[in-house]
Amino acid sequence: MMVEADTLCNRIAIIADGKLKVIGNQQHLKDRYGSGYLLQLNLVKSDIDNQESAMAFVLKRLHSDATLATKQAKTLHVNLPRDLDLERVFRALYSPESKTEGRINQFLLSQSSLEDVFIALGD
């Protein structure tokens, strides 16, 4: 249902415990109340050395507050904070060092969803 709201609405109001918590457009809500960014990394190989190299690369080159959310085979999901410097992230991930040092094959960077905002405001 949040995907539809994100796609169809100009402004969104969130009510929790019978009280209006916030009203605004999607980008405003995500910027102000979202948890940050989710980085999905697909590694060259699935062994522990590659996973550790990738996380070391992320912590050194992207943001020191990055946290590993999940790992499965050759894929790592990393949570990045809101104060992320996107230019720095893309320069690092498109650099040759991302493959040699970080052992990263592909990546996907996405912003917090409206569902994340809703959960954060409901707590």
PDB file of C-alpha atoms in Angstrom:
ATOM      1  CA  MET A   1       0.000   0.000   0.000  1.00  0.00           C
ATOM      2  CA  MET A   2       2.900   2.378   0.648  1.00  0.00           C
ATOM      3  CA  VAL A   3       4.209   1.815  -2.889  1.00  0.00           C
ATOM      4  CA  GLU A   4       0.894   3.035  -4.289  1.00  0.00           C
ATOM      5  CA  ALA A   5       0.950   6.082  -2.005  1.00  0.00           C
ATOM      6  CA  ASP A   6       4.498   6.852  -3.102  1.00  0.00           C
ATOM      7  CA  THR A   7       3.491   6.626  -6.763  1.00  0.00           C
ATOM      8  CA  LEU A   8       0.054   8.255  -6.770  1.00  0.00           C
ATOM      9  CA  CYS A   9       0.043  10.932  -4.050  1.00  0.00           C
ATOM     10  CA  ASN A  10       1.362  14.491  -4.037  1.00  0.00           C
ATOM     11  CA  ARG A  11       1.181  14.797  -0.261  1.00  0.00           C
ATOM     12  CA  ILE A  12       0.974  12.152   2.409  1.00  0.00           C
ATOM     13  CA  ALA A  13      -0.308  12.429   5.970  1.00  0.00           C
ATOM     14  CA  ILE A  14       0.645   9.868   8.599  1.00  0.00           C
ATOM     15  CA  ILE A  15      -1.588   9.385  11.620  1.00  0.00           C
ATOM     16  CA  ALA A  16      -0.520   7.316  14.641  1.00  0.00           C
ATOM     17  CA  ASP A  17      -2.430   6.822  17.895  1.00  0.00           C
ATOM     18  CA  GLY A  18      -5.219   9.034  16.544  1.00  0.00           C
ATOM     19  CA  LYS A  19      -2.909  12.023  16.072  1.00  0.00           C
ATOM     20  CA  LEU A  20      -1.553  13.593  12.912  1.00  0.00           C
ATOM     21  CA  LYS A  21       2.195  12.969  13.088  1.00  0.00           C
ATOM     22  CA  VAL A  22       3.356  14.510   9.813  1.00  0.00           C
ATOM     23  CA  ILE A  23       2.215  15.743   6.428  1.00  0.00           C
ATOM     24  CA  GLY A  24       4.378  16.389   3.389  1.00  0.00           C
ATOM     25  CA  ASN A  25       5.488  15.143   0.006  1.00  0.00           C
ATOM     26  CA  GLN A  26       7.274  11.827  -0.368  1.00  0.00           C
ATOM     27  CA  GLN A  27      10.784  13.231  -0.674  1.00  0.00           C
ATOM     28  CA  HIS A  28      10.383  15.466   2.377  1.00  0.00           C
ATOM     29  CA  LEU A  29       9.174  12.533   4.499  1.00  0.00           C
ATOM     30  CA  LYS A  30      11.986  10.259   3.323  1.00  0.00           C
ATOM     31  CA  ASP A  31      14.648  12.933   3.875  1.00  0.00           C
ATOM     32  CA  ARG A  32      13.432  13.926   7.320  1.00  0.00           C
ATOM     33  CA  TYR A  33      12.225  10.635   8.820  1.00  0.00           C
ATOM     34  CA  GLY A  34      13.772   7.895   6.697  1.00  0.00           C
ATOM     35  CA  SER A  35      16.514   5.652   7.968  1.00  0.00           C
ATOM     36  CA  GLY A  36      18.941   6.579   5.185  1.00  0.00           C
ATOM     37  CA  TYR A  37      20.026   4.446   2.265  1.00  0.00           C
ATOM     38  CA  LEU A  38      20.260   0.734   1.510  1.00  0.00           C
ATOM     39  CA  LEU A  39      23.263  -0.421  -0.492  1.00  0.00           C
ATOM     40  CA  GLN A  40      23.085  -3.850  -2.093  1.00  0.00           C
ATOM     41  CA  LEU A  41      26.465  -5.233  -3.129  1.00  0.00           C
ATOM     42  CA  ASN A  42      26.960  -8.222  -5.408  1.00  0.00           C
ATOM     43  CA  LEU A  43      30.448  -9.594  -4.855  1.00  0.00           C
ATOM     44  CA  VAL A  44      32.840 -11.390  -7.177  1.00  0.00           C
ATOM     45  CA  LYS A  45      32.788 -14.498  -4.937  1.00  0.00           C
ATOM     46  CA  SER A  46      30.763 -15.526  -1.904  1.00  0.00           C
ATOM     47  CA  ASP A  47      33.602 -16.410   0.483  1.00  0.00           C
ATOM     48  CA  ILE A  48      34.161 -14.663   3.811  1.00  0.00           C
ATOM     49  CA  ASP A  49      37.312 -12.877   2.593  1.00  0.00           C
ATOM     50  CA  ASN A  50      35.351 -11.116  -0.160  1.00  0.00           C
ATOM     51  CA  GLN A  51      32.607 -10.151   2.286  1.00  0.00           C
ATOM     52  CA  GLU A  52      35.140  -8.690   4.730  1.00  0.00           C
ATOM     53  CA  SER A  53      36.963  -6.847   1.926  1.00  0.00           C
ATOM     54  CA  ALA A  54      33.702  -5.349   0.694  1.00  0.00           C
ATOM     55  CA  MET A  55      32.698  -4.154   4.166  1.00  0.00           C
ATOM     56  CA  ALA A  56      36.170  -2.704   4.764  1.00  0.00           C
ATOM     57  CA  PHE A  57      35.878  -0.854   1.445  1.00  0.00           C
ATOM     58  CA  VAL A  58      32.440   0.506   2.394  1.00  0.00           C
ATOM     59  CA  LEU A  59      33.593   1.643   5.829  1.00  0.00           C
ATOM     60  CA  LYS A  60      36.750   3.270   4.468  1.00  0.00           C
ATOM     61  CA  ARG A  61      35.464   4.822   1.240  1.00  0.00           C
ATOM     62  CA  LEU A  62      31.709   5.390   1.690  1.00  0.00           C
ATOM     63  CA  HIS A  63      30.813   6.029   5.334  1.00  0.00           C
ATOM     64  CA  SER A  64      32.299   4.969   8.654  1.00  0.00           C
ATOM     65  CA  ASP A  65      28.812   4.449  10.154  1.00  0.00           C
ATOM     66  CA  ALA A  66      27.743   1.862   7.573  1.00  0.00           C
ATOM     67  CA  THR A  67      26.277  -1.321   9.059  1.00  0.00           C
ATOM     68  CA  LEU A  68      25.827  -4.748   7.546  1.00  0.00           C
ATOM     69  CA  ALA A  69      22.108  -5.595   7.512  1.00  0.00           C
ATOM     70  CA  THR A  70      22.131  -9.016   5.837  1.00  0.00           C
ATOM     71  CA  LYS A  71      24.396 -11.259   3.814  1.00  0.00           C
ATOM     72  CA  GLN A  72      23.443 -14.114   1.558  1.00  0.00           C
ATOM     73  CA  ALA A  73      25.850 -15.892  -0.774  1.00  0.00           C
ATOM     74  CA  LYS A  74      27.422 -13.179  -2.967  1.00  0.00           C
ATOM     75  CA  THR A  75      25.049 -10.408  -1.844  1.00  0.00           C
ATOM     76  CA  LEU A  76      25.470  -7.968   1.044  1.00  0.00           C
ATOM     77  CA  HIS A  77      22.846  -5.460   2.193  1.00  0.00           C
ATOM     78  CA  VAL A  78      24.404  -2.467   3.929  1.00  0.00           C
ATOM     79  CA  ASN A  79      22.548   0.318   5.755  1.00  0.00           C
ATOM     80  CA  LEU A  80      23.988   3.783   5.183  1.00  0.00           C
ATOM     81  CA  PRO A  81      23.030   6.909   7.177  1.00  0.00           C
ATOM     82  CA  ARG A  82      21.061   9.886   5.864  1.00  0.00           C
ATOM     83  CA  ASP A  83      24.054  12.246   5.849  1.00  0.00           C
ATOM     84  CA  LEU A  84      25.630  10.313   2.999  1.00  0.00           C
ATOM     85  CA  ASP A  85      27.711  12.178   0.405  1.00  0.00           C
ATOM     86  CA  LEU A  86      26.263  10.678  -2.788  1.00  0.00           C
ATOM     87  CA  GLU A  87      29.024  12.038  -5.009  1.00  0.00           C
ATOM     88  CA  ARG A  88      31.630  10.307  -2.847  1.00  0.00           C
ATOM     89  CA  VAL A  89      29.629   7.053  -2.908  1.00  0.00           C
ATOM     90  CA  PHE A  90      29.287   6.929  -6.672  1.00  0.00           C
ATOM     91  CA  ARG A  91      32.911   7.938  -7.278  1.00  0.00           C
ATOM     92  CA  ALA A  92      34.055   5.113  -4.996  1.00  0.00           C
ATOM     93  CA  LEU A  93      31.694   2.477  -6.378  1.00  0.00           C
ATOM     94  CA  TYR A  94      32.545   3.304 -10.001  1.00  0.00           C
ATOM     95  CA  SER A  95      36.289   3.400  -9.304  1.00  0.00           C
ATOM     96  CA  PRO A  96      38.568   0.518 -10.320  1.00  0.00           C
ATOM     97  CA  GLU A  97      39.323  -0.015  -6.609  1.00  0.00           C
ATOM     98  CA  SER A  98      35.765  -1.197  -5.973  1.00  0.00           C
ATOM     99  CA  LYS A  99      36.596  -4.374  -7.898  1.00  0.00           C
ATOM    100  CA  THR A 100      40.201  -4.800  -6.826  1.00  0.00           C
ATOM    101  CA  GLU A 101      40.037  -3.625  -3.214  1.00  0.00           C
ATOM    102  CA  GLY A 102      36.346  -4.142  -2.419  1.00  0.00           C
ATOM    103  CA  ARG A 103      35.766  -7.148  -4.698  1.00  0.00           C
ATOM    104  CA  ILE A 104      32.428  -5.635  -5.725  1.00  0.00           C
ATOM    105  CA  ASN A 105      30.909  -6.820  -8.982  1.00  0.00           C
ATOM    106  CA  GLN A 106      27.665  -4.785  -9.024  1.00  0.00           C
ATOM    107  CA  PHE A 107      25.770  -2.465  -6.698  1.00  0.00           C
ATOM    108  CA  LEU A 108      22.329  -0.968  -6.142  1.00  0.00           C
ATOM    109  CA  LEU A 109      21.735   2.099  -3.964  1.00  0.00           C
ATOM    110  CA  SER A 110      18.202   2.965  -2.848  1.00  0.00           C
ATOM    111  CA  GLN A 111      16.651   5.516  -0.515  1.00  0.00           C
ATOM    112  CA  SER A 112      14.461   4.686   2.472  1.00  0.00           C
ATOM    113  CA  SER A 113      10.945   3.661   1.561  1.00  0.00           C
ATOM    114  CA  LEU A 114       7.737   5.261   2.782  1.00  0.00           C
ATOM    115  CA  GLU A 115       7.172   2.076   4.764  1.00  0.00           C
ATOM    116  CA  ASP A 116      10.385   2.820   6.709  1.00  0.00           C
ATOM    117  CA  VAL A 117       9.078   6.331   7.419  1.00  0.00           C
ATOM    118  CA  PHE A 118       5.715   4.983   8.545  1.00  0.00           C
ATOM    119  CA  ILE A 119       7.352   2.485  10.912  1.00  0.00           C
ATOM    120  CA  ALA A 120       9.675   5.134  12.344  1.00  0.00           C
ATOM    121  CA  LEU A 121       6.804   7.532  13.046  1.00  0.00           C
ATOM    122  CA  GLY A 122       4.590   4.817  14.501  1.00  0.00           C
ATOM    123  CA  ASP A 123       7.068   3.906  17.248  1.00  0.00           C
TER     124      ASP A 123
END
